[in-house]
mmCIF file of C-alpha atoms in Angstrom:
data_model
loop_
_atom_site.group_PDB
_atom_site.id
_atom_site.type_symbol
_atom_site.label_atom_id
_atom_site.label_comp_id
_atom_site.label_asym_id
_atom_site.label_seq_id
_atom_site.Cartn_x
_atom_site.Cartn_y
_atom_site.Cartn_z
ATOM 1 C CA MET A 1 50.508 7.261 10.769
ATOM 2 C CA SER A 2 50.372 10.168 8.328
ATOM 3 C CA LEU A 3 48.759 9.596 4.947
ATOM 4 C CA LEU A 4 49.435 11.522 1.723
ATOM 5 C CA LEU A 5 46.895 11.395 -1.101
ATOM 6 C CA ASN A 6 48.170 12.779 -4.404
ATOM 7 C CA SER A 7 46.203 13.950 -7.453
ATOM 8 C CA LEU A 8 42.549 13.970 -6.413
ATOM 9 C CA VAL A 9 39.816 16.140 -7.929
ATOM 10 C CA VAL A 10 37.507 17.536 -5.249
ATOM 11 C CA SER A 11 33.857 16.760 -6.009
ATOM 12 C CA ASP A 12 32.352 18.760 -3.157
ATOM 13 C CA PRO A 13 30.587 22.067 -3.943
ATOM 14 C CA LEU A 14 30.985 23.146 -0.294
ATOM 15 C CA SER A 15 34.778 23.004 -0.522
ATOM 16 C CA LYS A 16 36.824 25.964 -1.734
ATOM 17 C CA TYR A 17 38.818 23.391 -3.697
ATOM 18 C CA TYR A 18 35.761 22.285 -5.688
ATOM 19 C CA ASN A 19 36.747 20.893 -9.103
ATOM 20 C CA SER A 20 40.435 21.450 -8.330
ATOM 21 C CA CYS A 21 43.080 18.746 -8.511
ATOM 22 C CA VAL A 22 44.768 18.698 -5.120
ATOM 23 C CA ASN A 23 47.056 16.751 -2.829
ATOM 24 C CA ILE A 24 45.800 15.989 0.681
ATOM 25 C CA LEU A 25 47.915 15.266 3.749
ATOM 26 C CA ILE A 26 46.206 13.530 6.654
ATOM 27 C CA SER A 27 47.973 13.588 10.012
ATOM 28 C CA SER A 28 48.398 10.719 12.445
ATOM 29 C CA ASP A 29 45.395 11.933 14.462
ATOM 30 C CA GLY A 30 43.110 11.553 11.420
ATOM 31 C CA LYS A 31 42.665 15.232 10.585
ATOM 32 C CA ILE A 32 43.291 16.875 7.235
ATOM 33 C CA ASP A 33 46.577 18.637 7.875
ATOM 34 C CA LYS A 34 47.100 20.228 4.466
ATOM 35 C CA ILE A 35 45.417 20.604 1.091
ATOM 36 C CA SER A 36 47.455 21.990 -1.774
ATOM 37 C CA LYS A 37 47.296 22.259 -5.536
ATOM 38 C CA LYS A 38 51.083 21.990 -5.429
ATOM 39 C CA LYS A 39 53.283 19.101 -4.353
ATOM 40 C CA ILE A 40 53.354 18.550 -0.604
ATOM 41 C CA ASN A 41 56.924 17.963 0.471
ATOM 42 C CA THR A 42 56.728 15.699 3.474
ATOM 43 C CA LYS A 43 57.710 12.174 4.429
ATOM 44 C CA ALA A 44 54.361 10.516 5.025
ATOM 45 C CA ARG A 45 54.203 7.012 6.423
ATOM 46 C CA LYS A 46 52.029 6.069 3.440
ATOM 47 C CA THR A 47 51.640 7.807 0.070
ATOM 48 C CA ILE A 48 48.949 6.910 -2.457
ATOM 49 C CA GLN A 49 49.134 8.191 -6.019
ATOM 50 C CA PHE A 50 45.825 8.685 -7.808
ATOM 51 C CA ASN A 51 45.119 9.574 -11.412
ATOM 52 C CA SER A 52 42.831 12.572 -10.956
ATOM 53 C CA ASN A 53 40.151 10.383 -9.379
ATOM 54 C CA LYS A 54 37.259 12.184 -7.693
ATOM 55 C CA VAL A 55 36.979 12.649 -3.936
ATOM 56 C CA SER A 56 33.970 13.691 -1.869
ATOM 57 C CA ILE A 57 33.072 13.587 1.784
ATOM 58 C CA GLY A 58 32.134 10.082 2.920
ATOM 59 C CA TRP A 59 28.848 8.661 1.623
ATOM 60 C CA ILE A 60 26.007 7.606 3.899
ATOM 61 C CA ASP A 61 23.421 4.914 3.140
ATOM 62 C CA PHE A 62 20.093 5.858 4.721
ATOM 63 C CA SER A 63 18.479 2.410 4.518
ATOM 64 C CA ALA A 64 20.127 -1.014 4.485
ATOM 65 C CA ASN A 65 19.373 -4.386 6.029
ATOM 66 C CA PHE A 66 22.378 -6.275 7.395
ATOM 67 C CA CYS A 67 20.103 -9.042 8.768
ATOM 68 C CA ASP A 68 22.017 -9.367 12.032
ATOM 69 C CA PRO A 69 20.855 -10.782 14.401
ATOM 70 C CA GLY A 70 18.613 -13.576 13.203
ATOM 71 C CA PHE A 71 19.209 -13.857 9.468
ATOM 72 C CA GLU A 72 22.996 -14.075 9.294
ATOM 73 C CA ASN A 73 22.801 -16.578 6.432
ATOM 74 C CA LYS A 74 21.723 -13.654 4.227
ATOM 75 C CA GLU A 75 24.081 -10.973 5.607
ATOM 76 C CA ASP A 76 25.722 -10.106 8.897
ATOM 77 C CA LEU A 77 27.375 -7.055 10.372
ATOM 78 C CA GLU A 78 30.853 -8.197 9.382
ATOM 79 C CA SER A 79 29.969 -8.896 5.738
ATOM 80 C CA GLY A 80 27.733 -5.805 5.615
ATOM 81 C CA ILE A 81 30.471 -3.495 6.841
ATOM 82 C CA LYS A 82 32.980 -4.923 4.357
ATOM 83 C CA LEU A 83 30.401 -4.497 1.617
ATOM 84 C CA ALA A 84 29.584 -0.922 2.643
ATOM 85 C CA ILE A 85 33.215 0.176 2.798
ATOM 86 C CA ASN A 86 33.964 -1.230 -0.627
ATOM 87 C CA SER A 87 30.810 0.417 -1.975
ATOM 88 C CA GLY A 88 31.965 3.881 -0.868
ATOM 89 C CA PHE A 89 29.946 4.262 2.349
ATOM 90 C CA THR A 90 31.474 5.564 5.573
ATOM 91 C CA ASP A 91 28.121 5.526 7.419
ATOM 92 C CA VAL A 92 25.163 3.143 7.167
ATOM 93 C CA ILE A 93 21.720 3.364 8.762
ATOM 94 C CA ILE A 94 20.508 -0.181 9.377
ATOM 95 C CA LYS A 95 16.890 -1.249 9.589
ATOM 96 C CA HIS A 96 15.267 -2.442 12.789
ATOM 97 C CA ASN A 97 13.544 -5.550 11.376
ATOM 98 C CA THR A 98 16.046 -8.172 12.535
ATOM 99 C CA ASN A 99 15.166 -11.175 14.702
ATOM 100 C CA PRO A 100 14.690 -10.106 17.418
ATOM 101 C CA VAL A 101 13.869 -6.608 16.244
ATOM 102 C CA ILE A 102 16.058 -3.792 17.540
ATOM 103 C CA GLN A 103 14.040 -2.613 20.549
ATOM 104 C CA THR A 104 16.156 -2.673 23.731
ATOM 105 C CA LYS A 105 19.340 -1.068 25.014
ATOM 106 C CA ASN A 106 20.990 -4.492 24.801
ATOM 107 C CA ASP A 107 20.011 -4.746 21.128
ATOM 108 C CA ILE A 108 21.629 -1.366 20.461
ATOM 109 C CA SER A 109 24.749 -2.437 22.386
ATOM 110 C CA TYR A 110 24.942 -5.649 20.353
ATOM 111 C CA ILE A 111 24.907 -3.679 17.104
ATOM 112 C CA LYS A 112 27.385 -1.093 18.356
ATOM 113 C CA ASN A 113 29.849 -3.607 19.819
ATOM 114 C CA LYS A 114 29.739 -5.974 16.863
ATOM 115 C CA SER A 115 30.215 -3.186 14.328
ATOM 116 C CA LEU A 116 33.295 -1.557 15.825
ATOM 117 C CA ASN A 117 35.701 -0.931 12.943
ATOM 118 C CA ASN A 118 38.052 1.661 11.533
ATOM 119 C CA PHE A 119 36.124 2.715 8.464
ATOM 120 C CA CYS A 120 32.346 2.547 8.590
ATOM 121 C CA ARG A 121 30.001 3.743 11.336
ATOM 122 C CA ILE A 122 26.803 1.735 11.799
ATOM 123 C CA HIS A 123 23.735 3.611 13.083
ATOM 124 C CA PRO A 124 20.810 1.415 14.203
ATOM 125 C CA ILE A 125 17.154 2.321 13.853
ATOM 126 C CA ALA A 126 15.003 1.079 16.736
ATOM 127 C CA SER A 127 11.442 -0.211 16.553
ATOM 128 C CA THR A 128 8.798 2.180 17.884
ATOM 129 C CA THR A 129 6.638 -0.679 19.221
ATOM 130 C CA LYS A 130 7.192 -3.947 21.092
ATOM 131 C CA ASN A 131 8.270 -6.661 18.648
ATOM 132 C CA SER A 132 7.304 -4.249 15.869
ATOM 133 C CA ASN A 133 3.707 -5.390 16.197
ATOM 134 C CA GLY A 134 2.274 -1.876 16.093
ATOM 135 C CA GLU A 135 0.509 -2.128 19.454
ATOM 136 C CA GLN A 136 2.619 -0.974 22.444
ATOM 137 C CA MET A 137 5.204 1.808 22.397
ATOM 138 C CA ASN A 138 8.794 0.974 23.290
ATOM 139 C CA GLU A 139 10.931 3.016 25.707
ATOM 140 C CA LEU A 140 11.963 5.515 23.047
ATOM 141 C CA MET A 141 13.924 7.861 25.291
ATOM 142 C CA ASP A 142 16.036 4.993 26.652
ATOM 143 C CA LEU A 143 16.680 3.742 23.118
ATOM 144 C CA HIS A 144 17.653 7.242 22.013
ATOM 145 C CA ASN A 145 20.096 7.563 24.903
ATOM 146 C CA ALA A 146 21.519 4.125 24.071
ATOM 147 C CA GLY A 147 22.322 5.212 20.518
ATOM 148 C CA ALA A 148 19.292 4.651 18.295
ATOM 149 C CA ILE A 149 19.597 7.104 15.398
ATOM 150 C CA ALA A 150 15.851 7.109 14.605
ATOM 151 C CA PHE A 151 12.655 5.103 15.105
ATOM 152 C CA SER A 152 10.510 3.114 12.717
ATOM 153 C CA ASP A 153 8.036 0.256 12.555
ATOM 154 C CA SER A 154 6.992 -2.425 10.120
ATOM 155 C CA ASN A 155 3.312 -2.740 11.017
ATOM 156 C CA LEU A 156 2.244 0.505 12.635
ATOM 157 C CA GLN A 157 -1.276 1.516 11.464
ATOM 158 C CA ASN A 158 -2.871 2.737 14.701
ATOM 159 C CA THR A 159 -3.318 6.487 14.179
ATOM 160 C CA GLU A 160 -3.590 7.265 17.902
ATOM 161 C CA LEU A 161 -0.333 5.443 18.550
ATOM 162 C CA ILE A 162 1.437 7.215 15.672
ATOM 163 C CA LEU A 163 0.235 10.534 17.096
ATOM 164 C CA ASN A 164 1.519 9.648 20.567
ATOM 165 C CA ILE A 165 4.868 8.580 19.120
ATOM 166 C CA LEU A 166 5.231 11.893 17.272
ATOM 167 C CA LEU A 167 4.388 13.794 20.459
ATOM 168 C CA TYR A 168 6.806 11.705 22.540
ATOM 169 C CA LEU A 169 9.672 12.076 20.051
ATOM 170 C CA LYS A 170 9.304 15.860 20.147
ATOM 171 C CA GLN A 171 10.811 15.792 23.648
ATOM 172 C CA PHE A 172 14.252 15.099 22.210
ATOM 173 C CA ASN A 173 13.740 16.051 18.540
ATOM 174 C CA GLY A 174 13.618 12.374 17.631
ATOM 175 C CA LEU A 175 12.935 11.258 14.075
ATOM 176 C CA TYR A 176 10.063 8.975 13.136
ATOM 177 C CA ILE A 177 10.738 7.062 9.916
ATOM 178 C CA SER A 178 7.538 6.041 8.195
ATOM 179 C CA LYS A 179 7.498 3.153 5.721
ATOM 180 C CA PRO A 180 4.410 4.374 3.881
ATOM 181 C CA LYS A 181 1.994 1.568 3.139
ATOM 182 C CA ASP A 182 -1.607 0.773 3.857
ATOM 183 C CA ILE A 183 -1.419 -2.866 4.945
ATOM 184 C CA TYR A 184 -4.715 -3.796 3.320
ATOM 185 C CA LEU A 185 -3.713 -2.360 -0.057
ATOM 186 C CA SER A 186 -0.045 -3.420 0.050
ATOM 187 C CA ASN A 187 -0.332 -7.192 0.174
ATOM 188 C CA GLY A 188 0.147 -7.630 -3.564
ATOM 189 C CA LEU A 189 3.239 -8.528 -5.565
ATOM 190 C CA VAL A 190 3.881 -5.846 -8.202
ATOM 191 C CA ASN A 191 2.779 -2.391 -9.299
ATOM 192 C CA ASP A 192 -0.851 -2.001 -10.275
ATOM 193 C CA GLY A 193 -0.890 -1.355 -13.998
ATOM 194 C CA ILE A 194 -1.009 -2.894 -17.449
ATOM 195 C CA ASN A 195 1.850 -5.288 -16.679
ATOM 196 C CA SER A 196 0.208 -6.721 -13.552
ATOM 197 C CA ASN A 197 -2.935 -7.303 -15.655
ATOM 198 C CA ILE A 198 -0.944 -8.999 -18.420
ATOM 199 C CA LEU A 199 0.753 -11.337 -15.943
ATOM 200 C CA GLY A 200 -2.292 -11.875 -13.753
ATOM 201 C CA LEU A 201 -0.397 -10.940 -10.597
ATOM 202 C CA LYS A 202 -1.974 -9.376 -7.536
ATOM 203 C CA SER A 203 -1.028 -5.720 -7.549
ATOM 204 C CA ILE A 204 -0.012 -2.909 -5.196
ATOM 205 C CA PRO A 205 -1.732 0.327 -6.288
ATOM 206 C CA ASN A 206 -0.155 3.777 -5.902
ATOM 207 C CA ILE A 207 -2.875 4.713 -3.465
ATOM 208 C CA SER A 208 -1.530 2.160 -0.968
ATOM 209 C CA GLU A 209 1.433 4.500 -0.484
ATOM 210 C CA SER A 210 -0.282 7.883 -0.825
ATOM 211 C CA ILE A 211 -3.046 7.048 1.689
ATOM 212 C CA ALA A 212 -0.411 6.289 4.343
ATOM 213 C CA ILE A 213 1.473 9.501 3.545
ATOM 214 C CA GLU A 214 -1.699 11.614 3.710
ATOM 215 C CA ARG A 215 -2.545 10.057 7.078
ATOM 216 C CA ASP A 216 0.892 10.661 8.569
ATOM 217 C CA LEU A 217 1.086 14.216 7.215
ATOM 218 C CA SER A 218 -2.264 15.003 8.829
ATOM 219 C CA LEU A 219 -0.959 13.688 12.151
ATOM 220 C CA LEU A 220 2.278 15.650 11.737
ATOM 221 C CA LYS A 221 0.339 18.859 11.063
ATOM 222 C CA TYR A 222 -1.613 18.278 14.264
ATOM 223 C CA SER A 223 1.240 17.182 16.533
ATOM 224 C CA GLY A 224 4.350 18.857 15.205
ATOM 225 C CA GLY A 225 7.608 16.920 15.247
ATOM 226 C CA ARG A 226 9.450 15.278 12.380
ATOM 227 C CA ILE A 227 8.666 12.531 9.875
ATOM 228 C CA HIS A 228 10.900 10.985 7.255
ATOM 229 C CA PHE A 229 9.171 8.867 4.606
ATOM 230 C CA SER A 230 11.503 6.064 3.608
ATOM 231 C CA GLY A 231 11.080 4.305 0.277
ATOM 232 C CA ILE A 232 8.649 6.474 -1.672
ATOM 233 C CA SER A 233 7.936 5.342 -5.224
ATOM 234 C CA THR A 234 4.937 7.141 -6.736
ATOM 235 C CA LYS A 235 4.187 10.474 -8.372
ATOM 236 C CA GLU A 236 1.351 11.045 -5.895
ATOM 237 C CA SER A 237 3.773 10.665 -2.994
ATOM 238 C CA VAL A 238 6.145 13.224 -4.486
ATOM 239 C CA ASP A 239 3.294 15.702 -4.915
ATOM 240 C CA LEU A 240 2.022 15.222 -1.354
ATOM 241 C CA ILE A 241 5.471 15.704 0.184
ATOM 242 C CA ARG A 242 6.223 18.674 -2.072
ATOM 243 C CA ASN A 243 3.063 20.432 -0.883
ATOM 244 C CA ALA A 244 3.726 19.525 2.743
ATOM 245 C CA LYS A 245 7.152 21.147 2.555
ATOM 246 C CA LYS A 246 5.656 24.270 0.973
ATOM 247 C CA ASN A 247 3.227 24.401 3.896
ATOM 248 C CA GLY A 248 6.077 24.332 6.398
ATOM 249 C CA LEU A 249 5.816 20.781 7.740
ATOM 250 C CA ASN A 250 9.064 19.224 8.962
ATOM 251 C CA VAL A 251 9.049 16.330 6.516
ATOM 252 C CA THR A 252 11.778 14.618 4.506
ATOM 253 C CA CYS A 253 11.942 11.501 2.346
ATOM 254 C CA ASP A 254 14.160 9.059 0.477
ATOM 255 C CA VAL A 255 13.829 6.950 -2.645
ATOM 256 C CA PRO A 256 15.494 3.577 -3.332
ATOM 257 C CA ILE A 257 18.134 3.894 -6.034
ATOM 258 C CA TYR A 258 16.564 1.225 -8.244
ATOM 259 C CA ASN A 259 13.198 3.011 -8.385
ATOM 260 C CA LEU A 260 15.018 5.753 -10.302
ATOM 261 C CA ILE A 261 16.304 3.518 -13.105
ATOM 262 C CA LEU A 262 13.919 0.535 -13.331
ATOM 263 C CA ASP A 263 10.216 0.489 -14.154
ATOM 264 C CA ASP A 264 7.641 -2.288 -13.978
ATOM 265 C CA ASN A 265 8.335 -3.504 -17.507
ATOM 266 C CA LYS A 266 11.137 -5.488 -15.857
ATOM 267 C CA ILE A 267 8.667 -7.903 -14.263
ATOM 268 C CA LEU A 268 7.389 -9.232 -17.600
ATOM 269 C CA ASP A 269 9.905 -12.112 -17.562
ATOM 270 C CA PHE A 270 8.941 -13.131 -14.011
ATOM 271 C CA ASP A 271 12.519 -12.493 -12.853
ATOM 272 C CA THR A 272 12.231 -12.546 -9.049
ATOM 273 C CA ASN A 273 15.239 -10.223 -8.729
ATOM 274 C CA PHE A 274 12.904 -7.447 -9.843
ATOM 275 C CA LYS A 275 10.396 -8.239 -7.101
ATOM 276 C CA VAL A 276 11.029 -5.438 -4.613
ATOM 277 C CA PHE A 277 9.192 -3.320 -2.055
ATOM 278 C CA PRO A 278 8.232 -0.646 -2.797
ATOM 279 C CA PRO A 279 7.538 -2.219 -6.189
ATOM 280 C CA LEU A 280 8.961 -0.986 -9.457
ATOM 281 C CA ARG A 281 6.432 1.556 -10.664
ATOM 282 C CA SER A 282 5.510 3.053 -14.035
ATOM 283 C CA LYS A 283 7.693 5.207 -16.258
ATOM 284 C CA SER A 284 5.600 8.267 -15.319
ATOM 285 C CA ASP A 285 6.209 7.580 -11.615
ATOM 286 C CA MET A 286 9.933 7.294 -12.267
ATOM 287 C CA ASP A 287 9.953 10.595 -14.181
ATOM 288 C CA GLU A 288 8.235 12.361 -11.270
ATOM 289 C CA LEU A 289 10.761 10.918 -8.806
ATOM 290 C CA ILE A 290 13.530 12.444 -10.923
ATOM 291 C CA LYS A 291 11.735 15.817 -10.820
ATOM 292 C CA GLY A 292 11.417 15.446 -7.059
ATOM 293 C CA LEU A 293 15.154 14.967 -6.734
ATOM 294 C CA LEU A 294 15.835 18.027 -8.866
ATOM 295 C CA ASP A 295 13.515 20.410 -7.009
ATOM 296 C CA GLY A 296 14.524 19.190 -3.539
ATOM 297 C CA THR A 297 11.308 17.387 -2.649
ATOM 298 C CA ILE A 298 13.267 14.128 -2.336
ATOM 299 C CA ASP A 299 16.126 14.634 0.097
ATOM 300 C CA VAL A 300 17.945 11.296 0.042
ATOM 301 C CA ILE A 301 18.741 8.361 -2.232
ATOM 302 C CA SER A 302 19.141 5.055 -0.359
ATOM 303 C CA SER A 303 20.358 1.642 -1.456
ATOM 304 C CA ASN A 304 17.461 -0.131 0.285
ATOM 305 C CA HIS A 305 19.876 -3.088 0.382
ATOM 306 C CA GLU A 306 17.778 -6.180 1.113
ATOM 307 C CA PRO A 307 19.646 -9.524 0.981
ATOM 308 C CA GLN A 308 17.684 -12.738 0.387
ATOM 309 C CA ASP A 309 18.944 -16.316 0.326
ATOM 310 C CA ILE A 310 18.796 -18.433 -2.831
ATOM 311 C CA ASP A 311 15.701 -20.368 -1.794
ATOM 312 C CA SER A 312 13.829 -17.086 -1.288
ATOM 313 C CA LYS A 313 14.452 -16.016 -4.877
ATOM 314 C CA LYS A 314 14.803 -19.176 -6.959
ATOM 315 C CA CYS A 315 11.131 -20.058 -6.746
ATOM 316 C CA GLU A 316 7.774 -19.055 -8.210
ATOM 317 C CA PHE A 317 7.320 -15.285 -8.464
ATOM 318 C CA GLU A 318 4.335 -15.384 -6.095
ATOM 319 C CA LYS A 319 6.392 -17.119 -3.387
ATOM 320 C CA ALA A 320 9.609 -15.119 -3.806
ATOM 321 C CA SER A 321 10.716 -12.652 -1.138
ATOM 322 C CA PHE A 322 11.000 -8.949 -1.863
ATOM 323 C CA GLY A 323 14.379 -7.272 -2.245
ATOM 324 C CA ILE A 324 17.595 -6.506 -4.122
ATOM 325 C CA ILE A 325 21.159 -6.413 -2.847
ATOM 326 C CA SER A 326 22.055 -2.929 -3.951
ATOM 327 C CA GLN A 327 24.991 -1.425 -2.058
ATOM 328 C CA GLN A 328 27.787 -2.736 -4.257
ATOM 329 C CA THR A 329 26.026 -1.599 -7.443
ATOM 330 C CA PHE A 330 24.920 1.724 -5.924
ATOM 331 C CA PHE A 331 27.571 3.914 -7.554
ATOM 332 C CA SER A 332 27.020 2.353 -10.977
ATOM 333 C CA ASN A 333 23.266 2.897 -10.569
ATOM 334 C CA LEU A 334 23.899 6.486 -9.456
ATOM 335 C CA LEU A 335 25.849 7.141 -12.642
ATOM 336 C CA GLU A 336 22.822 5.959 -14.618
ATOM 337 C CA VAL A 337 20.686 8.496 -12.760
ATOM 338 C CA SER A 338 23.311 11.178 -13.522
ATOM 339 C CA ARG A 339 22.355 10.911 -17.191
ATOM 340 C CA LYS A 340 19.258 12.896 -16.145
ATOM 341 C CA LEU A 341 20.564 14.998 -13.235
ATOM 342 C CA PRO A 342 23.926 16.641 -12.403
ATOM 343 C CA PHE A 343 26.123 14.244 -10.434
ATOM 344 C CA GLU A 344 26.890 16.880 -7.771
ATOM 345 C CA LYS A 345 23.140 17.238 -7.194
ATOM 346 C CA LEU A 346 22.974 13.505 -6.555
ATOM 347 C CA LEU A 347 25.991 13.574 -4.250
ATOM 348 C CA GLU A 348 24.221 15.864 -1.778
ATOM 349 C CA LYS A 349 21.505 13.178 -1.509
ATOM 350 C CA ILE A 350 24.051 10.697 -0.099
ATOM 351 C CA THR A 351 26.295 13.038 1.891
ATOM 352 C CA VAL A 352 25.040 16.351 3.315
ATOM 353 C CA ASN A 353 21.259 15.829 3.296
ATOM 354 C CA PRO A 354 21.062 12.508 5.169
ATOM 355 C CA ARG A 355 23.451 13.725 7.850
ATOM 356 C CA ASN A 356 21.455 16.926 8.318
ATOM 357 C CA ILE A 357 18.246 14.909 8.733
ATOM 358 C CA LEU A 358 19.817 12.537 11.246
ATOM 359 C CA GLY A 359 21.779 15.141 13.190
ATOM 360 C CA ILE A 360 25.154 13.676 12.223
ATOM 361 C CA SER A 361 27.919 16.244 11.799
ATOM 362 C CA ASN A 362 29.055 16.708 8.231
ATOM 363 C CA PRO A 363 32.768 16.241 7.526
ATOM 364 C CA LEU A 364 34.431 18.806 5.289
ATOM 365 C CA ILE A 365 37.230 18.689 2.753
ATOM 366 C CA LYS A 366 39.002 21.403 4.664
ATOM 367 C CA GLU A 367 42.222 21.734 6.615
ATOM 368 C CA GLY A 368 41.633 20.880 10.259
ATOM 369 C CA SER A 369 38.581 18.726 9.560
ATOM 370 C CA HIS A 370 38.388 15.031 10.414
ATOM 371 C CA ALA A 371 39.049 13.007 7.268
ATOM 372 C CA SER A 372 35.990 11.115 6.035
ATOM 373 C CA LEU A 373 36.361 10.642 2.311
ATOM 374 C CA THR A 374 35.076 8.534 -0.553
ATOM 375 C CA ILE A 375 37.259 8.196 -3.642
ATOM 376 C CA PHE A 376 35.735 7.090 -6.929
ATOM 377 C CA ASP A 377 36.319 6.885 -10.662
ATOM 378 C CA GLU A 378 33.377 7.821 -12.883
ATOM 379 C CA LYS A 379 35.189 6.538 -15.969
ATOM 380 C CA GLY A 380 36.120 3.174 -14.468
ATOM 381 C CA SER A 381 34.314 -0.116 -14.920
ATOM 382 C CA TRP A 382 34.124 -3.494 -13.238
ATOM 383 C CA ASP A 383 32.578 -6.925 -13.653
ATOM 384 C CA TYR A 384 29.909 -7.921 -11.151
ATOM 385 C CA ASN A 385 29.721 -11.666 -10.700
ATOM 386 C CA GLU A 386 29.803 -14.408 -8.099
ATOM 387 C CA LYS A 387 33.540 -13.890 -7.513
ATOM 388 C CA THR A 388 33.421 -10.115 -7.109
ATOM 389 C CA ASN A 389 30.161 -10.021 -5.128
ATOM 390 C CA LEU A 390 30.882 -9.075 -1.511
ATOM 391 C CA SER A 391 27.427 -9.782 -0.106
ATOM 392 C CA LYS A 392 26.531 -13.158 1.386
ATOM 393 C CA SER A 393 23.479 -13.097 -0.913
ATOM 394 C CA MET A 394 23.140 -13.065 -4.692
ATOM 395 C CA ASN A 395 19.753 -11.429 -5.374
ATOM 396 C CA SER A 396 20.803 -8.739 -7.830
ATOM 397 C CA PRO A 397 19.469 -8.171 -11.360
ATOM 398 C CA TRP A 398 22.918 -6.857 -12.304
ATOM 399 C CA MET A 399 24.744 -10.085 -11.515
ATOM 400 C CA ASN A 400 27.095 -11.051 -14.396
ATOM 401 C CA TRP A 401 27.014 -7.540 -15.834
ATOM 402 C CA SER A 402 29.901 -5.227 -16.674
ATOM 403 C CA LEU A 403 29.123 -1.998 -14.819
ATOM 404 C CA ARG A 404 30.260 1.598 -15.227
ATOM 405 C CA GLY A 405 31.986 3.442 -12.389
ATOM 406 C CA GLU A 406 34.428 2.178 -9.791
ATOM 407 C CA ILE A 407 34.833 2.813 -6.074
ATOM 408 C CA ILE A 408 38.528 3.283 -5.340
ATOM 409 C CA GLY A 409 38.144 3.278 -1.578
ATOM 410 C CA VAL A 410 37.327 5.226 1.572
ATOM 411 C CA ILE A 411 39.365 7.191 4.086
ATOM 412 C CA SER A 412 38.336 7.413 7.712
ATOM 413 C CA GLY A 413 40.753 9.362 9.851
ATOM 414 C CA ASN A 414 44.182 8.104 8.882
ATOM 415 C CA LYS A 415 42.860 4.648 7.980
ATOM 416 C CA THR A 416 42.092 3.467 4.484
ATOM 417 C CA ASN A 417 41.106 0.306 2.627
ATOM 418 C CA ILE A 418 43.183 1.422 -0.386
ATOM 419 C CA SER A 419 46.345 -0.640 -0.768
#
């Protein structure tokens, strides 16, 4: 069916209609048939009237855990996709650390077949090693051909194996996603600083992250290839990656959205919803992350959506699991970050940049282009509570808050979740 969208303001600097209020006609084959600042006189099968809401190309979440298979009590592909769509995402990169981990062609097929839908594309990351134990390399070429978007590992510390993986991935320009942590320095609970000392909690120092980044950058310099550091959180990490880019290394990185707006003062009440990995760092770390976004050192902002069941969070801080559910609150959090940076600068971190890194073609707000759109209202607001929460889990520090910003819906082809 054809779809007519009236009165939308284009929030896409790459579009010639940037900052213009336009009407958009989408044809039955899902392509943008016409964009006009004037009324489009046609009998569309469905017409939606907006009130100068913003529209951009579809958002992509670089790092989310949908817990399927193995932990479906926390989230599953069905609930995750519904959550993603209603959070403004048309593409989601899902982590490999399910049970079993994503490591075979059948695992990729399971994800692909179970996530078939009209709105949101799911892209699985595959584990680089058998059972993600960091010891024996998986069949990376086969996984790539089966549809793995990139490769990562939870426990990989063997430098020779990392080097061999980088060399192997070069054969098909594959992407290695490093979760930077030294395992011996990362087995604490919170950021190493005055607050960890006050509370008497075992800490995770900044060096636990920077040592791993220095190691992987040295291997990258030797081998060539590509590395993406996912979930950086410290000023030292920003500086290392900034210098690596200046020196011509093919390196990119992302930061979890909550590390841009929350610091480790939040742990003082022992609220387990603020126990995350990477941990909430200091105010000076957060300020440097903002600078890294502005100067292009940090390429991507991710949700790092990590559902946990009630028993994993309603317990002593030491025993609680790490993680926040953060897709549904992502836009509201992004608006908080936009108090420090231009919103359009932030948009490229969730649209163009992640697709360029992953080799996914970027949609355009242009006649003849396939329609992949996110529509949002920066001036809107909504109440986040048990009734409005779309995740199967509840581990959010923003539960029972009134939040700024509202996702109106997404368009994929000629399909939409907007009534």
